[in-house]
C-alpha cells in the first residue's frame, strides 16, 4: 500500500544497488515522460514541497533525457548520486540527504510503474521488467515478463548461456539468493536473474577495504576499525 498523505517530499528512486542489475534504471528510461506527468499530478494532489528523481551518476542516458524534459516541470528536480552501495535502499537514501523519515516518501521506479499506469492509463498491470545478466550469459538483456511466468521458460527462450559451472542468483549477488531454475516463477518481488561462472564469484561478504561504506553508514560506524580483528566478513 502506498500512502503519500502528510508527506512533504516525494523521492523517485531509480537506483540499482546490485552489480549487473539495471532494472530500476530501465523502468525510468522506458517511462520517463509518463513518470514526469504522473509526478506533476501528484504535486497538485498532495502539495509536496519537493519532488526529486534520484539516479546514479553512471546512468548518463537517463540524466540526459531528464535534463531535456525537466524544464517543463519546475517543481521536479533531479538529484545525481554517486555509485555507492547501498544508496538504493529507501531509508539509506533518505538519510544520505538528511531528510526527516516522517516527512519523505521514497518510492522505487519499479513500484511507481504501477501508480503511473493507474493514474494515466487507468489500468492495473501484471507485467514487469527484469534484468538477465552476469558473466555466465552471452547476451545479457532486460526483458518484460508476466508475473507468474516460469523463469526456466524465459531463460530458454531469450538468453544464451556460456559453458562452465554456473550459479544462479535471484535479485543480485549482494542481497539475493542462489536458486534453481526448476519451479521458480517470477513474483512481484523478483527483479533480476544473475548467472555467474562459479570460479569467478568472489566470496560473498568479503571486505575489499575500499572505505566507501564509511561515507554512507547511517550510524557512522567506521568498519575499517574492525579489519584485522576477525570481524571483516
PDB file of C-alpha atoms in Angstrom:
ATOM      1  CA  UNK A   1       0.000   0.000   0.000  1.00  0.00           C
ATOM      2  CA  UNK A   2       1.279   3.473  -0.913  1.00  0.00           C
ATOM      3  CA  UNK A   3       0.258   6.409   1.271  1.00  0.00           C
ATOM      4  CA  UNK A   4       1.534   9.864   0.321  1.00  0.00           C
ATOM      5  CA  UNK A   5      -0.626  11.705   2.863  1.00  0.00           C
ATOM      6  CA  UNK A   6       1.182  14.104   5.218  1.00  0.00           C
ATOM      7  CA  UNK A   7       4.469  13.788   3.319  1.00  0.00           C
ATOM      8  CA  UNK A   8       6.368  16.937   2.357  1.00  0.00           C
ATOM      9  CA  UNK A   9       8.758  15.290  -0.100  1.00  0.00           C
ATOM     10  CA  UNK A  10       8.430  12.559  -2.687  1.00  0.00           C
ATOM     11  CA  UNK A  11      11.596  10.881  -3.956  1.00  0.00           C
ATOM     12  CA  UNK A  12      11.529   8.666  -7.035  1.00  0.00           C
ATOM     13  CA  UNK A  13      14.349   6.185  -6.550  1.00  0.00           C
ATOM     14  CA  UNK A  14      15.796   4.850  -9.823  1.00  0.00           C
ATOM     15  CA  UNK A  15      18.958   3.436  -8.231  1.00  0.00           C
ATOM     16  CA  UNK A  16      20.102  -0.165  -8.686  1.00  0.00           C
ATOM     17  CA  UNK A  17      22.497  -1.296  -5.967  1.00  0.00           C
ATOM     18  CA  UNK A  18      23.420  -4.701  -7.287  1.00  0.00           C
ATOM     19  CA  UNK A  19      26.272  -5.352  -9.752  1.00  0.00           C
ATOM     20  CA  UNK A  20      24.997  -6.231 -13.242  1.00  0.00           C
ATOM     21  CA  UNK A  21      21.422  -5.078 -12.407  1.00  0.00           C
ATOM     22  CA  UNK A  22      19.755  -2.173 -14.266  1.00  0.00           C
ATOM     23  CA  UNK A  23      16.081  -2.844 -13.599  1.00  0.00           C
ATOM     24  CA  UNK A  24      15.189   0.391 -11.757  1.00  0.00           C
ATOM     25  CA  UNK A  25      17.198   2.425 -14.243  1.00  0.00           C
ATOM     26  CA  UNK A  26      15.277   0.936 -17.177  1.00  0.00           C
ATOM     27  CA  UNK A  27      11.877   1.495 -15.588  1.00  0.00           C
ATOM     28  CA  UNK A  28      12.684   5.197 -15.592  1.00  0.00           C
ATOM     29  CA  UNK A  29      14.304   5.138 -19.029  1.00  0.00           C
ATOM     30  CA  UNK A  30      11.268   3.489 -20.653  1.00  0.00           C
ATOM     31  CA  UNK A  31       8.665   5.641 -18.916  1.00  0.00           C
ATOM     32  CA  UNK A  32      10.306   8.968 -18.041  1.00  0.00           C
ATOM     33  CA  UNK A  33       7.753  11.134 -19.894  1.00  0.00           C
ATOM     34  CA  UNK A  34       4.809   9.407 -18.215  1.00  0.00           C
ATOM     35  CA  UNK A  35       6.583   9.416 -14.852  1.00  0.00           C
ATOM     36  CA  UNK A  36       7.115  13.178 -15.052  1.00  0.00           C
ATOM     37  CA  UNK A  37       3.459  13.721 -15.908  1.00  0.00           C
ATOM     38  CA  UNK A  38       2.315  11.486 -13.053  1.00  0.00           C
ATOM     39  CA  UNK A  39       4.680  13.163 -10.568  1.00  0.00           C
ATOM     40  CA  UNK A  40       3.352  16.569 -11.625  1.00  0.00           C
ATOM     41  CA  UNK A  41      -0.204  15.403 -10.973  1.00  0.00           C
ATOM     42  CA  UNK A  42       0.783  14.098  -7.543  1.00  0.00           C
ATOM     43  CA  UNK A  43       2.247  17.509  -6.671  1.00  0.00           C
ATOM     44  CA  UNK A  44      -1.135  19.074  -7.377  1.00  0.00           C
ATOM     45  CA  UNK A  45      -2.978  16.414  -5.368  1.00  0.00           C
ATOM     46  CA  UNK A  46      -0.736  16.219  -2.292  1.00  0.00           C
ATOM     47  CA  UNK A  47       1.040  19.587  -2.348  1.00  0.00           C
ATOM     48  CA  UNK A  48       4.548  18.186  -1.975  1.00  0.00           C
ATOM     49  CA  UNK A  49       7.198  20.728  -1.029  1.00  0.00           C
ATOM     50  CA  UNK A  50       9.693  18.844  -3.209  1.00  0.00           C
ATOM     51  CA  UNK A  51       9.611  16.056  -5.766  1.00  0.00           C
ATOM     52  CA  UNK A  52      13.012  14.584  -6.572  1.00  0.00           C
ATOM     53  CA  UNK A  53      14.213  11.965  -9.024  1.00  0.00           C
ATOM     54  CA  UNK A  54      17.398  10.195  -7.928  1.00  0.00           C
ATOM     55  CA  UNK A  55      19.653   8.476 -10.461  1.00  0.00           C
ATOM     56  CA  UNK A  56      23.242   7.290 -10.367  1.00  0.00           C
ATOM     57  CA  UNK A  57      25.949   9.404 -11.944  1.00  0.00           C
ATOM     58  CA  UNK A  58      26.767   6.430 -14.180  1.00  0.00           C
ATOM     59  CA  UNK A  59      23.283   6.419 -15.769  1.00  0.00           C
ATOM     60  CA  UNK A  60      24.051   9.104 -18.343  1.00  0.00           C
ATOM     61  CA  UNK A  61      21.182   8.207 -20.681  1.00  0.00           C
ATOM     62  CA  UNK A  62      18.559   8.833 -18.017  1.00  0.00           C
ATOM     63  CA  UNK A  63      20.304  12.026 -16.915  1.00  0.00           C
ATOM     64  CA  UNK A  64      20.324  13.395 -20.473  1.00  0.00           C
ATOM     65  CA  UNK A  65      16.654  12.537 -21.057  1.00  0.00           C
ATOM     66  CA  UNK A  66      15.521  14.104 -17.785  1.00  0.00           C
ATOM     67  CA  UNK A  67      17.561  17.261 -18.275  1.00  0.00           C
ATOM     68  CA  UNK A  68      15.852  17.693 -21.631  1.00  0.00           C
ATOM     69  CA  UNK A  69      12.325  17.483 -20.175  1.00  0.00           C
ATOM     70  CA  UNK A  70      12.601  18.860 -16.638  1.00  0.00           C
ATOM     71  CA  UNK A  71      12.326  22.447 -17.867  1.00  0.00           C
ATOM     72  CA  UNK A  72       8.616  21.781 -18.374  1.00  0.00           C
ATOM     73  CA  UNK A  73       8.246  20.651 -14.751  1.00  0.00           C
ATOM     74  CA  UNK A  74       9.679  23.356 -12.475  1.00  0.00           C
ATOM     75  CA  UNK A  75       8.535  21.565  -9.313  1.00  0.00           C
ATOM     76  CA  UNK A  76      10.509  18.405 -10.090  1.00  0.00           C
ATOM     77  CA  UNK A  77      14.268  18.268  -9.791  1.00  0.00           C
ATOM     78  CA  UNK A  78      16.984  15.740 -10.493  1.00  0.00           C
ATOM     79  CA  UNK A  79      19.491  14.511  -7.915  1.00  0.00           C
ATOM     80  CA  UNK A  80      22.530  12.695  -9.287  1.00  0.00           C
ATOM     81  CA  UNK A  81      24.035  10.387  -6.661  1.00  0.00           C
ATOM     82  CA  UNK A  82      27.435   8.658  -6.591  1.00  0.00           C
ATOM     83  CA  UNK A  83      27.692   4.976  -7.445  1.00  0.00           C
ATOM     84  CA  UNK A  84      27.805   3.794  -3.836  1.00  0.00           C
ATOM     85  CA  UNK A  85      26.220   0.803  -2.131  1.00  0.00           C
ATOM     86  CA  UNK A  86      23.591   0.767  -0.559  1.00  0.00           C
ATOM     87  CA  UNK A  87      22.128   4.112  -1.663  1.00  0.00           C
ATOM     88  CA  UNK A  88      19.303   2.281  -3.423  1.00  0.00           C
ATOM     89  CA  UNK A  89      17.823   1.414  -0.040  1.00  0.00           C
ATOM     90  CA  UNK A  90      14.949   3.806   0.682  1.00  0.00           C
ATOM     91  CA  UNK A  91      15.947   4.542   4.292  1.00  0.00           C
ATOM     92  CA  UNK A  92      19.634   4.965   3.462  1.00  0.00           C
ATOM     93  CA  UNK A  93      18.821   7.327   0.594  1.00  0.00           C
ATOM     94  CA  UNK A  94      16.649   9.481   2.863  1.00  0.00           C
ATOM     95  CA  UNK A  95      19.415   9.614   5.458  1.00  0.00           C
ATOM     96  CA  UNK A  96      22.015  10.443   2.809  1.00  0.00           C
ATOM     97  CA  UNK A  97      20.079  13.654   2.078  1.00  0.00           C
ATOM     98  CA  UNK A  98      19.223  14.252   5.754  1.00  0.00           C
ATOM     99  CA  UNK A  99      15.500  14.005   5.106  1.00  0.00           C
ATOM    100  CA  UNK A 100      13.155  13.506   8.023  1.00  0.00           C
ATOM    101  CA  UNK A 101      11.842   9.960   7.647  1.00  0.00           C
ATOM    102  CA  UNK A 102       8.373  11.076   8.717  1.00  0.00           C
ATOM    103  CA  UNK A 103       8.216  13.762   6.028  1.00  0.00           C
ATOM    104  CA  UNK A 104       9.601  11.949   2.989  1.00  0.00           C
ATOM    105  CA  UNK A 105       8.280   9.086   0.890  1.00  0.00           C
ATOM    106  CA  UNK A 106      10.907   7.269  -1.170  1.00  0.00           C
ATOM    107  CA  UNK A 107       9.444   5.069  -3.903  1.00  0.00           C
ATOM    108  CA  UNK A 108      11.246   2.734  -6.281  1.00  0.00           C
ATOM    109  CA  UNK A 109      10.851   3.361 -10.008  1.00  0.00           C
ATOM    110  CA  UNK A 110       9.544  -0.213 -10.365  1.00  0.00           C
ATOM    111  CA  UNK A 111       6.729   0.387  -7.868  1.00  0.00           C
ATOM    112  CA  UNK A 112       5.934   3.767  -9.386  1.00  0.00           C
ATOM    113  CA  UNK A 113       5.304   1.939 -12.674  1.00  0.00           C
ATOM    114  CA  UNK A 114       2.041   0.632 -11.185  1.00  0.00           C
ATOM    115  CA  UNK A 115       0.992   4.073  -9.907  1.00  0.00           C
ATOM    116  CA  UNK A 116       1.802   5.671 -13.255  1.00  0.00           C
ATOM    117  CA  UNK A 117      -0.361   3.111 -15.067  1.00  0.00           C
ATOM    118  CA  UNK A 118      -3.277   3.617 -12.693  1.00  0.00           C
ATOM    119  CA  UNK A 119      -3.110   7.411 -12.882  1.00  0.00           C
ATOM    120  CA  UNK A 120      -2.565   7.908 -16.606  1.00  0.00           C
ATOM    121  CA  UNK A 121      -3.855   4.701 -18.179  1.00  0.00           C
ATOM    122  CA  UNK A 122      -6.469   3.673 -15.624  1.00  0.00           C
ATOM    123  CA  UNK A 123      -5.323   0.064 -15.616  1.00  0.00           C
ATOM    124  CA  UNK A 124      -3.619  -2.470 -13.392  1.00  0.00           C
ATOM    125  CA  UNK A 125      -0.542  -4.155 -14.826  1.00  0.00           C
ATOM    126  CA  UNK A 126       0.719  -7.667 -14.284  1.00  0.00           C
ATOM    127  CA  UNK A 127       3.935  -7.320 -16.253  1.00  0.00           C
ATOM    128  CA  UNK A 128       7.349  -6.222 -15.059  1.00  0.00           C
ATOM    129  CA  UNK A 129      10.938  -5.662 -16.165  1.00  0.00           C
ATOM    130  CA  UNK A 130      13.702  -7.996 -15.051  1.00  0.00           C
ATOM    131  CA  UNK A 131      17.443  -7.923 -15.674  1.00  0.00           C
ATOM    132  CA  UNK A 132      19.028 -11.079 -17.072  1.00  0.00           C
ATOM    133  CA  UNK A 133      22.792 -10.700 -16.815  1.00  0.00           C
ATOM    134  CA  UNK A 134      26.059 -11.918 -15.349  1.00  0.00           C
ATOM    135  CA  UNK A 135      29.308 -13.251 -16.766  1.00  0.00           C
ATOM    136  CA  UNK A 136      27.647 -16.597 -17.474  1.00  0.00           C
ATOM    137  CA  UNK A 137      25.363 -15.101 -20.140  1.00  0.00           C
ATOM    138  CA  UNK A 138      26.376 -14.414 -23.741  1.00  0.00           C
ATOM    139  CA  UNK A 139      23.611 -11.851 -24.359  1.00  0.00           C
ATOM    140  CA  UNK A 140      22.603 -10.002 -21.159  1.00  0.00           C
ATOM    141  CA  UNK A 141      19.401  -8.010 -21.528  1.00  0.00           C
ATOM    142  CA  UNK A 142      16.347  -6.594 -19.809  1.00  0.00           C
ATOM    143  CA  UNK A 143      13.017  -8.215 -20.627  1.00  0.00           C
ATOM    144  CA  UNK A 144       9.367  -7.563 -19.889  1.00  0.00           C
ATOM    145  CA  UNK A 145       7.575 -10.591 -18.459  1.00  0.00           C
ATOM    146  CA  UNK A 146       4.301 -11.510 -16.802  1.00  0.00           C
ATOM    147  CA  UNK A 147       4.204 -12.220 -13.097  1.00  0.00           C
ATOM    148  CA  UNK A 148       3.767 -15.946 -12.578  1.00  0.00           C
ATOM    149  CA  UNK A 149       5.881 -16.888 -15.615  1.00  0.00           C
ATOM    150  CA  UNK A 150       8.274 -19.783 -15.080  1.00  0.00           C
ATOM    151  CA  UNK A 151      11.823 -18.458 -15.031  1.00  0.00           C
ATOM    152  CA  UNK A 152      13.074 -21.566 -16.831  1.00  0.00           C
ATOM    153  CA  UNK A 153      10.909 -20.716 -19.858  1.00  0.00           C
ATOM    154  CA  UNK A 154      12.313 -17.179 -20.021  1.00  0.00           C
ATOM    155  CA  UNK A 155      15.918 -18.379 -19.810  1.00  0.00           C
ATOM    156  CA  UNK A 156      15.439 -20.989 -22.520  1.00  0.00           C
ATOM    157  CA  UNK A 157      13.709 -18.540 -24.837  1.00  0.00           C
ATOM    158  CA  UNK A 158      15.787 -15.354 -24.703  1.00  0.00           C
ATOM    159  CA  UNK A 159      19.349 -15.923 -23.461  1.00  0.00           C
ATOM    160  CA  UNK A 160      22.386 -17.993 -24.406  1.00  0.00           C
ATOM    161  CA  UNK A 161      24.423 -19.483 -21.567  1.00  0.00           C
ATOM    162  CA  UNK A 162      28.189 -19.809 -21.519  1.00  0.00           C
ATOM    163  CA  UNK A 163      29.851 -23.124 -20.795  1.00  0.00           C
ATOM    164  CA  UNK A 164      31.010 -23.880 -17.299  1.00  0.00           C
ATOM    165  CA  UNK A 165      29.774 -24.457 -13.779  1.00  0.00           C
ATOM    166  CA  UNK A 166      27.064 -21.805 -13.432  1.00  0.00           C
ATOM    167  CA  UNK A 167      25.328 -20.426 -10.355  1.00  0.00           C
ATOM    168  CA  UNK A 168      22.037 -18.557 -10.497  1.00  0.00           C
ATOM    169  CA  UNK A 169      21.189 -15.657  -8.192  1.00  0.00           C
ATOM    170  CA  UNK A 170      17.742 -14.129  -7.751  1.00  0.00           C
ATOM    171  CA  UNK A 171      17.855 -10.371  -7.048  1.00  0.00           C
ATOM    172  CA  UNK A 172      21.596  -9.888  -7.106  1.00  0.00           C
ATOM    173  CA  UNK A 173      24.912 -11.009  -5.680  1.00  0.00           C
ATOM    174  CA  UNK A 174      24.857  -8.720  -2.644  1.00  0.00           C
ATOM    175  CA  UNK A 175      21.395  -9.269  -1.211  1.00  0.00           C
ATOM    176  CA  UNK A 176      19.997 -12.030  -3.412  1.00  0.00           C
ATOM    177  CA  UNK A 177      19.981 -15.796  -3.036  1.00  0.00           C
ATOM    178  CA  UNK A 178      21.141 -18.812  -5.026  1.00  0.00           C
ATOM    179  CA  UNK A 179      18.259 -20.532  -6.795  1.00  0.00           C
ATOM    180  CA  UNK A 180      17.451 -23.465  -9.048  1.00  0.00           C
ATOM    181  CA  UNK A 181      15.505 -22.796 -12.246  1.00  0.00           C
ATOM    182  CA  UNK A 182      13.027 -25.639 -11.852  1.00  0.00           C
ATOM    183  CA  UNK A 183       9.674 -24.413 -10.492  1.00  0.00           C
ATOM    184  CA  UNK A 184      10.943 -20.856  -9.832  1.00  0.00           C
ATOM    185  CA  UNK A 185       8.379 -18.315 -11.005  1.00  0.00           C
ATOM    186  CA  UNK A 186       8.501 -14.548 -11.450  1.00  0.00           C
ATOM    187  CA  UNK A 187       6.984 -12.841  -8.417  1.00  0.00           C
ATOM    188  CA  UNK A 188       6.245  -9.226  -7.569  1.00  0.00           C
ATOM    189  CA  UNK A 189       9.496  -9.026  -5.577  1.00  0.00           C
ATOM    190  CA  UNK A 190      11.710 -10.584  -8.266  1.00  0.00           C
ATOM    191  CA  UNK A 191      13.761  -8.054 -10.286  1.00  0.00           C
ATOM    192  CA  UNK A 192      16.801  -9.826 -11.696  1.00  0.00           C
ATOM    193  CA  UNK A 193      18.488 -13.101 -12.512  1.00  0.00           C
ATOM    194  CA  UNK A 194      22.274 -13.186 -12.455  1.00  0.00           C
ATOM    195  CA  UNK A 195      24.038 -16.201 -13.920  1.00  0.00           C
ATOM    196  CA  UNK A 196      27.660 -16.360 -12.872  1.00  0.00           C
ATOM    197  CA  UNK A 197      30.558 -18.659 -13.695  1.00  0.00           C
ATOM    198  CA  UNK A 198      31.255 -20.293 -10.360  1.00  0.00           C
ATOM    199  CA  UNK A 199      35.035 -19.899 -10.322  1.00  0.00           C
ATOM    200  CA  UNK A 200      34.710 -16.125 -10.850  1.00  0.00           C
ATOM    201  CA  UNK A 201      32.390 -15.488  -7.907  1.00  0.00           C
ATOM    202  CA  UNK A 202      34.188 -13.747  -5.081  1.00  0.00           C
ATOM    203  CA  UNK A 203      33.438 -14.812  -1.557  1.00  0.00           C
ATOM    204  CA  UNK A 204      30.175 -13.166  -0.582  1.00  0.00           C
ATOM    205  CA  UNK A 205      30.560 -10.546   2.126  1.00  0.00           C
ATOM    206  CA  UNK A 206      34.348 -10.260   1.851  1.00  0.00           C
ATOM    207  CA  UNK A 207      35.525  -6.762   2.746  1.00  0.00           C
ATOM    208  CA  UNK A 208      37.514  -5.089  -0.045  1.00  0.00           C
ATOM    209  CA  UNK A 209      38.937  -2.377   2.276  1.00  0.00           C
ATOM    210  CA  UNK A 210      37.698   0.326  -0.112  1.00  0.00           C
ATOM    211  CA  UNK A 211      36.333   2.545   2.668  1.00  0.00           C
ATOM    212  CA  UNK A 212      33.222   3.598   0.735  1.00  0.00           C
ATOM    213  CA  UNK A 213      30.915   2.242   3.466  1.00  0.00           C
ATOM    214  CA  UNK A 214      32.149   4.898   5.892  1.00  0.00           C
ATOM    215  CA  UNK A 215      30.674   7.704   3.784  1.00  0.00           C
ATOM    216  CA  UNK A 216      27.138   6.346   3.821  1.00  0.00           C
ATOM    217  CA  UNK A 217      26.785   4.336   7.023  1.00  0.00           C
ATOM    218  CA  UNK A 218      23.567   5.588   8.713  1.00  0.00           C
ATOM    219  CA  UNK A 219      25.074   5.224  12.202  1.00  0.00           C
ATOM    220  CA  UNK A 220      28.567   6.479  11.256  1.00  0.00           C
ATOM    221  CA  UNK A 221      30.469   3.273  12.009  1.00  0.00           C
ATOM    222  CA  UNK A 222      33.950   3.020  10.545  1.00  0.00           C
ATOM    223  CA  UNK A 223      34.036  -0.623   9.508  1.00  0.00           C
ATOM    224  CA  UNK A 224      37.738  -0.394   8.788  1.00  0.00           C
ATOM    225  CA  UNK A 225      38.278  -0.321  12.548  1.00  0.00           C
ATOM    226  CA  UNK A 226      37.235  -3.984  12.583  1.00  0.00           C
ATOM    227  CA  UNK A 227      39.598  -5.084   9.831  1.00  0.00           C
ATOM    228  CA  UNK A 228      42.218  -7.475  11.167  1.00  0.00           C
ATOM    229  CA  UNK A 229      40.131  -8.381  14.214  1.00  0.00           C
ATOM    230  CA  UNK A 230      38.403 -11.378  12.670  1.00  0.00           C
ATOM    231  CA  UNK A 231      35.211  -9.407  12.038  1.00  0.00           C
ATOM    232  CA  UNK A 232      35.718  -8.265   8.478  1.00  0.00           C
ATOM    233  CA  UNK A 233      33.427 -10.823   6.836  1.00  0.00           C
TER     234      UNK A 233
END
